[in-house]
Amino acid sequence: MIGNVPKAVTMRVLLVEDEPNAAHVLAKGLREHAYAVDVACDGDAAIFQVGTTDYDAVILDVMLPGKDGFTVCRTIRESACAVPILMVTARDAVEARIEGLDCGADDYLVKPFDFGELLARLRALIRRGQQPLLPERLSVGPLALDTRSRRAWVRTDEIRLTAKEYALLEYLVRRGGDVVSRGDIAEHVWDEHYDPLSNVVDVYVQRLRRKLDRPGSESLIRTRRGEGYQLAVGGDAS
């Protein structure tokens, strides 16, 4: 039930990769699985972004221009930041893996790797990084979500959602009946390319309403004028 779900959960990842094609492919794949992704192309940018943004996890390539991944990882840990770090490298020597883990990485993935394995390791890191552990099944009112398969149901009807629609809905479900501002939604569901002057949050809320709501019934997502949006957890939504 929603009472056992942590309230302030994000799905935002920092990808640190200096090779443009690899960064583009990985970021695209992660976004298709409902993650908001920021990209840093060197160690200094990565350190700055971790210091200014709360991330669920960092995917950190070892071979970077300037500061390498080991140095970046060590610097992040020296700042007392506990963000989960998945280190990625083509160096498969045992010594390299030991160095990565010793400098503060939580997991280590050797290139080339299967994208499904990357997703599984990322899910595991994010689960371990949250207290209490994130459940795979969420429910509030008539809504049920499977966070592993990223599927959603209203009562017994499965709702087909895009990756971004699912990410928005999961964030609202995890916040239960809290009123969440457009800024909160943008920070947790969109990435650094979000335009604060755009109405994209409102557009996606309307898309969700069209898919979730029954004709003639109260909307499952309420508008709180001047405040933001709130998931209905009682009344018609019960």
PDB file of C-alpha atoms in Angstrom:
ATOM      1  CA  MET A   1       0.000   0.000   0.000  1.00  0.00           C
ATOM      2  CA  ILE A   2       1.038   3.586  -0.504  1.00  0.00           C
ATOM      3  CA  GLY A   3       1.662   4.183   3.189  1.00  0.00           C
ATOM      4  CA  ASN A   4       4.723   1.947   2.983  1.00  0.00           C
ATOM      5  CA  VAL A   5       6.185   3.723  -0.043  1.00  0.00           C
ATOM      6  CA  PRO A   6       8.918   6.362   0.324  1.00  0.00           C
ATOM      7  CA  LYS A   7       7.511   9.731  -0.669  1.00  0.00           C
ATOM      8  CA  ALA A   8      10.354  11.663  -2.314  1.00  0.00           C
ATOM      9  CA  VAL A   9      11.644   9.311  -4.970  1.00  0.00           C
ATOM     10  CA  THR A  10      13.358  10.392  -8.154  1.00  0.00           C
ATOM     11  CA  MET A  11      14.223   8.594 -11.361  1.00  0.00           C
ATOM     12  CA  ARG A  12      17.073  10.798 -12.499  1.00  0.00           C
ATOM     13  CA  VAL A  13      20.423   9.456 -13.648  1.00  0.00           C
ATOM     14  CA  LEU A  14      23.723  11.108 -14.532  1.00  0.00           C
ATOM     15  CA  LEU A  15      25.521   9.424 -17.435  1.00  0.00           C
ATOM     16  CA  VAL A  16      29.230  10.266 -17.567  1.00  0.00           C
ATOM     17  CA  GLU A  17      30.528   9.287 -20.988  1.00  0.00           C
ATOM     18  CA  ASP A  18      32.911  11.232 -23.243  1.00  0.00           C
ATOM     19  CA  GLU A  19      32.215   9.306 -26.470  1.00  0.00           C
ATOM     20  CA  PRO A  20      29.267  11.132 -28.122  1.00  0.00           C
ATOM     21  CA  ASN A  21      27.785   8.146 -29.958  1.00  0.00           C
ATOM     22  CA  ALA A  22      27.904   5.902 -26.902  1.00  0.00           C
ATOM     23  CA  ALA A  23      26.412   8.656 -24.734  1.00  0.00           C
ATOM     24  CA  HIS A  24      23.605   9.224 -27.225  1.00  0.00           C
ATOM     25  CA  VAL A  25      22.722   5.523 -27.501  1.00  0.00           C
ATOM     26  CA  LEU A  26      22.784   4.904 -23.743  1.00  0.00           C
ATOM     27  CA  ALA A  27      20.849   8.062 -22.904  1.00  0.00           C
ATOM     28  CA  LYS A  28      18.214   7.236 -25.528  1.00  0.00           C
ATOM     29  CA  GLY A  29      17.811   3.706 -24.173  1.00  0.00           C
ATOM     30  CA  LEU A  30      17.502   4.901 -20.584  1.00  0.00           C
ATOM     31  CA  ARG A  31      14.935   7.539 -21.520  1.00  0.00           C
ATOM     32  CA  GLU A  32      12.909   4.881 -23.292  1.00  0.00           C
ATOM     33  CA  HIS A  33      12.784   3.097 -19.931  1.00  0.00           C
ATOM     34  CA  ALA A  34      11.392   6.189 -18.180  1.00  0.00           C
ATOM     35  CA  TYR A  35      14.597   7.572 -16.679  1.00  0.00           C
ATOM     36  CA  ALA A  36      15.414  11.264 -16.842  1.00  0.00           C
ATOM     37  CA  VAL A  37      19.035  11.421 -18.020  1.00  0.00           C
ATOM     38  CA  ASP A  38      21.646  14.155 -17.758  1.00  0.00           C
ATOM     39  CA  VAL A  39      24.924  13.661 -19.626  1.00  0.00           C
ATOM     40  CA  ALA A  40      28.403  14.819 -18.591  1.00  0.00           C
ATOM     41  CA  CYS A  41      31.270  14.415 -21.043  1.00  0.00           C
ATOM     42  CA  ASP A  42      34.208  14.843 -18.662  1.00  0.00           C
ATOM     43  CA  GLY A  43      35.165  14.440 -15.031  1.00  0.00           C
ATOM     44  CA  ASP A  44      34.908  18.090 -14.005  1.00  0.00           C
ATOM     45  CA  ALA A  45      31.387  18.357 -15.434  1.00  0.00           C
ATOM     46  CA  ALA A  46      30.383  15.176 -13.610  1.00  0.00           C
ATOM     47  CA  ILE A  47      31.662  16.431 -10.256  1.00  0.00           C
ATOM     48  CA  PHE A  48      29.878  19.759 -10.734  1.00  0.00           C
ATOM     49  CA  GLN A  49      26.559  18.144 -11.683  1.00  0.00           C
ATOM     50  CA  VAL A  50      26.619  15.682  -8.785  1.00  0.00           C
ATOM     51  CA  GLY A  51      27.269  18.622  -6.474  1.00  0.00           C
ATOM     52  CA  THR A  52      24.291  20.600  -7.761  1.00  0.00           C
ATOM     53  CA  THR A  53      21.648  17.961  -8.585  1.00  0.00           C
ATOM     54  CA  ASP A  54      20.195  15.048  -6.655  1.00  0.00           C
ATOM     55  CA  TYR A  55      20.558  11.853  -8.690  1.00  0.00           C
ATOM     56  CA  ASP A  56      19.272   8.330  -8.134  1.00  0.00           C
ATOM     57  CA  ALA A  57      22.444   6.926  -9.644  1.00  0.00           C
ATOM     58  CA  VAL A  58      25.558   7.788 -11.626  1.00  0.00           C
ATOM     59  CA  ILE A  59      26.743   5.678 -14.562  1.00  0.00           C
ATOM     60  CA  LEU A  60      30.440   6.523 -14.690  1.00  0.00           C
ATOM     61  CA  ASP A  61      32.836   5.639 -17.484  1.00  0.00           C
ATOM     62  CA  VAL A  62      36.430   5.161 -16.333  1.00  0.00           C
ATOM     63  CA  MET A  63      38.224   6.520 -19.406  1.00  0.00           C
ATOM     64  CA  LEU A  64      37.487  10.250 -19.401  1.00  0.00           C
ATOM     65  CA  PRO A  65      39.459  13.309 -20.535  1.00  0.00           C
ATOM     66  CA  GLY A  66      41.088  15.139 -17.656  1.00  0.00           C
ATOM     67  CA  LYS A  67      40.003  13.502 -14.424  1.00  0.00           C
ATOM     68  CA  ASP A  68      39.399   9.787 -14.984  1.00  0.00           C
ATOM     69  CA  GLY A  69      36.475   7.876 -13.533  1.00  0.00           C
ATOM     70  CA  PHE A  70      38.440   6.679 -10.507  1.00  0.00           C
ATOM     71  CA  THR A  71      39.309  10.264  -9.575  1.00  0.00           C
ATOM     72  CA  VAL A  72      35.727  11.393 -10.137  1.00  0.00           C
ATOM     73  CA  CYS A  73      34.377   8.586  -7.982  1.00  0.00           C
ATOM     74  CA  ARG A  74      36.847   9.323  -5.207  1.00  0.00           C
ATOM     75  CA  THR A  75      36.026  13.047  -5.293  1.00  0.00           C
ATOM     76  CA  ILE A  76      32.292  12.359  -5.076  1.00  0.00           C
ATOM     77  CA  ARG A  77      32.788  10.127  -2.049  1.00  0.00           C
ATOM     78  CA  GLU A  78      35.096  12.645  -0.366  1.00  0.00           C
ATOM     79  CA  SER A  79      32.248  15.157  -0.577  1.00  0.00           C
ATOM     80  CA  ALA A  80      30.140  12.751   1.532  1.00  0.00           C
ATOM     81  CA  CYS A  81      27.749  12.133  -1.367  1.00  0.00           C
ATOM     82  CA  ALA A  82      26.257   8.629  -1.164  1.00  0.00           C
ATOM     83  CA  VAL A  83      24.699   8.506  -4.645  1.00  0.00           C
ATOM     84  CA  PRO A  84      24.946   4.962  -6.073  1.00  0.00           C
ATOM     85  CA  ILE A  85      27.717   4.754  -8.693  1.00  0.00           C
ATOM     86  CA  LEU A  86      27.877   2.149 -11.448  1.00  0.00           C
ATOM     87  CA  MET A  87      31.339   2.219 -12.972  1.00  0.00           C
ATOM     88  CA  VAL A  88      31.662   1.199 -16.637  1.00  0.00           C
ATOM     89  CA  THR A  89      34.926   0.426 -18.421  1.00  0.00           C
ATOM     90  CA  ALA A  90      36.567  -1.639 -21.119  1.00  0.00           C
ATOM     91  CA  ARG A  91      39.279  -2.615 -18.634  1.00  0.00           C
ATOM     92  CA  ASP A  92      38.315  -6.081 -17.431  1.00  0.00           C
ATOM     93  CA  ALA A  93      41.396  -6.765 -15.325  1.00  0.00           C
ATOM     94  CA  VAL A  94      40.674  -7.748 -11.734  1.00  0.00           C
ATOM     95  CA  GLU A  95      42.973  -4.963 -10.513  1.00  0.00           C
ATOM     96  CA  ALA A  96      40.876  -2.341 -12.327  1.00  0.00           C
ATOM     97  CA  ARG A  97      37.651  -3.656 -10.791  1.00  0.00           C
ATOM     98  CA  ILE A  98      39.235  -3.640  -7.343  1.00  0.00           C
ATOM     99  CA  GLU A  99      40.431  -0.065  -7.813  1.00  0.00           C
ATOM    100  CA  GLY A 100      36.968   1.047  -8.902  1.00  0.00           C
ATOM    101  CA  LEU A 101      35.264  -0.536  -5.921  1.00  0.00           C
ATOM    102  CA  ASP A 102      37.906   0.713  -3.503  1.00  0.00           C
ATOM    103  CA  CYS A 103      37.507   4.309  -4.666  1.00  0.00           C
ATOM    104  CA  GLY A 104      33.789   4.186  -3.873  1.00  0.00           C
ATOM    105  CA  ALA A 105      31.899   2.592  -6.768  1.00  0.00           C
ATOM    106  CA  ASP A 106      28.941   0.399  -5.821  1.00  0.00           C
ATOM    107  CA  ASP A 107      29.071  -1.849  -8.869  1.00  0.00           C
ATOM    108  CA  TYR A 108      31.259  -2.462 -11.914  1.00  0.00           C
ATOM    109  CA  LEU A 109      30.251  -3.298 -15.483  1.00  0.00           C
ATOM    110  CA  VAL A 110      32.740  -4.282 -18.186  1.00  0.00           C
ATOM    111  CA  LYS A 111      32.302  -3.234 -21.833  1.00  0.00           C
ATOM    112  CA  PRO A 112      30.876  -4.556 -24.031  1.00  0.00           C
ATOM    113  CA  PHE A 113      27.762  -5.252 -22.004  1.00  0.00           C
ATOM    114  CA  ASP A 114      24.139  -6.124 -22.667  1.00  0.00           C
ATOM    115  CA  PHE A 115      21.828  -3.149 -22.177  1.00  0.00           C
ATOM    116  CA  GLY A 116      19.415  -5.353 -20.225  1.00  0.00           C
ATOM    117  CA  GLU A 117      22.160  -6.084 -17.715  1.00  0.00           C
ATOM    118  CA  LEU A 118      22.858  -2.363 -17.349  1.00  0.00           C
ATOM    119  CA  LEU A 119      19.180  -1.762 -16.585  1.00  0.00           C
ATOM    120  CA  ALA A 120      19.088  -4.614 -14.054  1.00  0.00           C
ATOM    121  CA  ARG A 121      22.202  -3.379 -12.252  1.00  0.00           C
ATOM    122  CA  LEU A 122      20.826   0.160 -12.245  1.00  0.00           C
ATOM    123  CA  ARG A 123      17.527  -1.000 -10.736  1.00  0.00           C
ATOM    124  CA  ALA A 124      19.399  -2.935  -8.065  1.00  0.00           C
ATOM    125  CA  LEU A 125      21.555   0.078  -7.160  1.00  0.00           C
ATOM    126  CA  ILE A 126      18.556   2.379  -6.915  1.00  0.00           C
ATOM    127  CA  ARG A 127      16.684  -0.124  -4.737  1.00  0.00           C
ATOM    128  CA  ARG A 128      19.644  -0.435  -2.393  1.00  0.00           C
ATOM    129  CA  GLY A 129      20.104   3.311  -2.331  1.00  0.00           C
ATOM    130  CA  GLN A 130      16.616   3.926  -0.934  1.00  0.00           C
ATOM    131  CA  GLN A 131      15.487   3.302   2.632  1.00  0.00           C
ATOM    132  CA  PRO A 132      13.237   1.390   2.870  1.00  0.00           C
ATOM    133  CA  LEU A 133      13.801  -0.689  -0.252  1.00  0.00           C
ATOM    134  CA  LEU A 134      11.617   0.295  -3.166  1.00  0.00           C
ATOM    135  CA  PRO A 135       8.854  -2.241  -3.821  1.00  0.00           C
ATOM    136  CA  GLU A 136       8.313  -3.598  -7.308  1.00  0.00           C
ATOM    137  CA  ARG A 137       4.531  -3.334  -6.963  1.00  0.00           C
ATOM    138  CA  LEU A 138       2.855  -0.036  -6.067  1.00  0.00           C
ATOM    139  CA  SER A 139      -0.833   0.599  -5.515  1.00  0.00           C
ATOM    140  CA  VAL A 140      -2.927   3.570  -4.487  1.00  0.00           C
ATOM    141  CA  GLY A 141      -6.675   3.807  -4.921  1.00  0.00           C
ATOM    142  CA  PRO A 142      -7.590   2.083  -8.214  1.00  0.00           C
ATOM    143  CA  LEU A 143      -4.058   2.439  -9.580  1.00  0.00           C
ATOM    144  CA  ALA A 144      -1.490  -0.358  -9.621  1.00  0.00           C
ATOM    145  CA  LEU A 145       2.023  -0.150 -11.037  1.00  0.00           C
ATOM    146  CA  ASP A 146       4.683  -2.760 -11.706  1.00  0.00           C
ATOM    147  CA  THR A 147       7.954  -0.832 -11.450  1.00  0.00           C
ATOM    148  CA  ARG A 148      10.017  -3.623 -12.997  1.00  0.00           C
ATOM    149  CA  SER A 149       8.031  -3.992 -16.212  1.00  0.00           C
ATOM    150  CA  ARG A 150       6.781  -0.377 -16.079  1.00  0.00           C
ATOM    151  CA  ARG A 151       3.161  -1.414 -16.594  1.00  0.00           C
ATOM    152  CA  ALA A 152       0.122   0.295 -15.112  1.00  0.00           C
ATOM    153  CA  TRP A 153      -3.481  -0.666 -14.386  1.00  0.00           C
ATOM    154  CA  VAL A 154      -6.626   1.177 -13.378  1.00  0.00           C
ATOM    155  CA  ARG A 155      -8.655  -1.379 -11.491  1.00  0.00           C
ATOM    156  CA  THR A 156      -8.302  -4.425 -13.767  1.00  0.00           C
ATOM    157  CA  ASP A 157      -7.673  -2.543 -17.022  1.00  0.00           C
ATOM    158  CA  GLU A 158      -4.085  -2.235 -18.206  1.00  0.00           C
ATOM    159  CA  ILE A 159      -3.232   1.268 -19.430  1.00  0.00           C
ATOM    160  CA  ARG A 160      -0.762   1.659 -22.284  1.00  0.00           C
ATOM    161  CA  LEU A 161       1.642   4.472 -21.452  1.00  0.00           C
ATOM    162  CA  THR A 162       4.680   6.009 -23.088  1.00  0.00           C
ATOM    163  CA  ALA A 163       7.911   6.032 -21.087  1.00  0.00           C
ATOM    164  CA  LYS A 164       7.452   9.648 -20.010  1.00  0.00           C
ATOM    165  CA  GLU A 165       3.769   9.154 -19.152  1.00  0.00           C
ATOM    166  CA  TYR A 166       4.719   6.167 -17.006  1.00  0.00           C
ATOM    167  CA  ALA A 167       7.507   8.109 -15.261  1.00  0.00           C
ATOM    168  CA  LEU A 168       5.105  10.928 -14.409  1.00  0.00           C
ATOM    169  CA  LEU A 169       2.460   8.542 -13.123  1.00  0.00           C
ATOM    170  CA  GLU A 170       4.934   6.596 -10.985  1.00  0.00           C
ATOM    171  CA  TYR A 171       6.195   9.807  -9.431  1.00  0.00           C
ATOM    172  CA  LEU A 172       2.636  10.869  -8.555  1.00  0.00           C
ATOM    173  CA  VAL A 173       1.850   7.426  -7.138  1.00  0.00           C
ATOM    174  CA  ARG A 174       4.973   7.453  -4.984  1.00  0.00           C
ATOM    175  CA  ARG A 175       3.964  10.853  -3.631  1.00  0.00           C
ATOM    176  CA  GLY A 176       0.554   9.443  -2.679  1.00  0.00           C
ATOM    177  CA  GLY A 177      -1.890  12.249  -1.924  1.00  0.00           C
ATOM    178  CA  ASP A 178       0.760  14.972  -1.682  1.00  0.00           C
ATOM    179  CA  VAL A 179       0.346  18.116  -3.746  1.00  0.00           C
ATOM    180  CA  VAL A 180       3.365  18.307  -6.064  1.00  0.00           C
ATOM    181  CA  SER A 181       4.365  21.446  -7.902  1.00  0.00           C
ATOM    182  CA  ARG A 182       5.198  21.605 -11.593  1.00  0.00           C
ATOM    183  CA  GLY A 183       8.780  22.355 -10.566  1.00  0.00           C
ATOM    184  CA  ASP A 184       8.980  19.181  -8.466  1.00  0.00           C
ATOM    185  CA  ILE A 185       7.601  17.131 -11.337  1.00  0.00           C
ATOM    186  CA  ALA A 186      10.022  18.663 -13.822  1.00  0.00           C
ATOM    187  CA  GLU A 187      12.997  18.035 -11.522  1.00  0.00           C
ATOM    188  CA  HIS A 188      12.162  14.385 -10.961  1.00  0.00           C
ATOM    189  CA  VAL A 189      10.716  13.320 -14.309  1.00  0.00           C
ATOM    190  CA  TRP A 190      12.464  15.509 -16.886  1.00  0.00           C
ATOM    191  CA  ASP A 191      16.172  16.134 -17.409  1.00  0.00           C
ATOM    192  CA  GLU A 192      18.449  19.151 -17.806  1.00  0.00           C
ATOM    193  CA  HIS A 193      16.876  20.022 -21.156  1.00  0.00           C
ATOM    194  CA  TYR A 194      13.529  20.880 -19.532  1.00  0.00           C
ATOM    195  CA  ASP A 195      12.378  24.396 -20.401  1.00  0.00           C
ATOM    196  CA  PRO A 196      10.795  25.974 -17.281  1.00  0.00           C
ATOM    197  CA  LEU A 197       8.746  28.285 -19.518  1.00  0.00           C
ATOM    198  CA  SER A 198       7.125  25.403 -21.394  1.00  0.00           C
ATOM    199  CA  ASN A 199       3.788  23.756 -20.543  1.00  0.00           C
ATOM    200  CA  VAL A 200       5.056  20.227 -21.123  1.00  0.00           C
ATOM    201  CA  VAL A 201       4.137  19.078 -17.583  1.00  0.00           C
ATOM    202  CA  ASP A 202       0.541  20.211 -18.078  1.00  0.00           C
ATOM    203  CA  VAL A 203       0.433  18.527 -21.494  1.00  0.00           C
ATOM    204  CA  TYR A 204       1.527  15.189 -20.042  1.00  0.00           C
ATOM    205  CA  VAL A 205      -0.915  15.457 -17.145  1.00  0.00           C
ATOM    206  CA  GLN A 206      -3.711  15.921 -19.659  1.00  0.00           C
ATOM    207  CA  ARG A 207      -2.483  12.886 -21.613  1.00  0.00           C
ATOM    208  CA  LEU A 208      -2.558  10.795 -18.442  1.00  0.00           C
ATOM    209  CA  ARG A 209      -6.047  11.976 -17.597  1.00  0.00           C
ATOM    210  CA  ARG A 210      -7.345  10.933 -21.003  1.00  0.00           C
ATOM    211  CA  LYS A 211      -5.931   7.442 -20.469  1.00  0.00           C
ATOM    212  CA  LEU A 212      -6.766   6.974 -16.777  1.00  0.00           C
ATOM    213  CA  ASP A 213     -10.154   8.611 -16.229  1.00  0.00           C
ATOM    214  CA  ARG A 214     -13.586   7.141 -16.829  1.00  0.00           C
ATOM    215  CA  PRO A 215     -16.169   9.327 -18.589  1.00  0.00           C
ATOM    216  CA  GLY A 216     -18.293  11.207 -16.070  1.00  0.00           C
ATOM    217  CA  SER A 217     -16.022  10.381 -13.117  1.00  0.00           C
ATOM    218  CA  GLU A 218     -13.792  12.660 -11.106  1.00  0.00           C
ATOM    219  CA  SER A 219     -10.265  12.806 -12.483  1.00  0.00           C
ATOM    220  CA  LEU A 220      -7.639  10.722 -10.717  1.00  0.00           C
ATOM    221  CA  ILE A 221      -5.236  13.674 -11.035  1.00  0.00           C
ATOM    222  CA  ARG A 222      -6.538  16.858  -9.442  1.00  0.00           C
ATOM    223  CA  THR A 223      -5.332  20.359 -10.229  1.00  0.00           C
ATOM    224  CA  ARG A 224      -4.506  22.515  -7.214  1.00  0.00           C
ATOM    225  CA  ARG A 225      -4.588  26.034  -8.607  1.00  0.00           C
ATOM    226  CA  GLY A 226      -1.375  27.891  -7.889  1.00  0.00           C
ATOM    227  CA  GLU A 227       0.193  24.789  -6.281  1.00  0.00           C
ATOM    228  CA  GLY A 228       0.390  21.936  -8.768  1.00  0.00           C
ATOM    229  CA  TYR A 229      -1.190  18.495  -9.004  1.00  0.00           C
ATOM    230  CA  GLN A 230      -2.438  15.899  -6.550  1.00  0.00           C
ATOM    231  CA  LEU A 231      -3.301  12.245  -7.017  1.00  0.00           C
ATOM    232  CA  ALA A 232      -6.823  11.498  -5.813  1.00  0.00           C
ATOM    233  CA  VAL A 233      -6.650   8.710  -3.216  1.00  0.00           C
ATOM    234  CA  GLY A 234     -10.261   8.746  -2.012  1.00  0.00           C
ATOM    235  CA  GLY A 235     -13.782   9.258  -3.269  1.00  0.00           C
ATOM    236  CA  ASP A 236     -14.139   8.130  -6.856  1.00  0.00           C
ATOM    237  CA  ALA A 237     -10.456   7.164  -6.830  1.00  0.00           C
ATOM    238  CA  SER A 238     -10.900   4.653  -4.047  1.00  0.00           C
TER     239      SER A 238
END
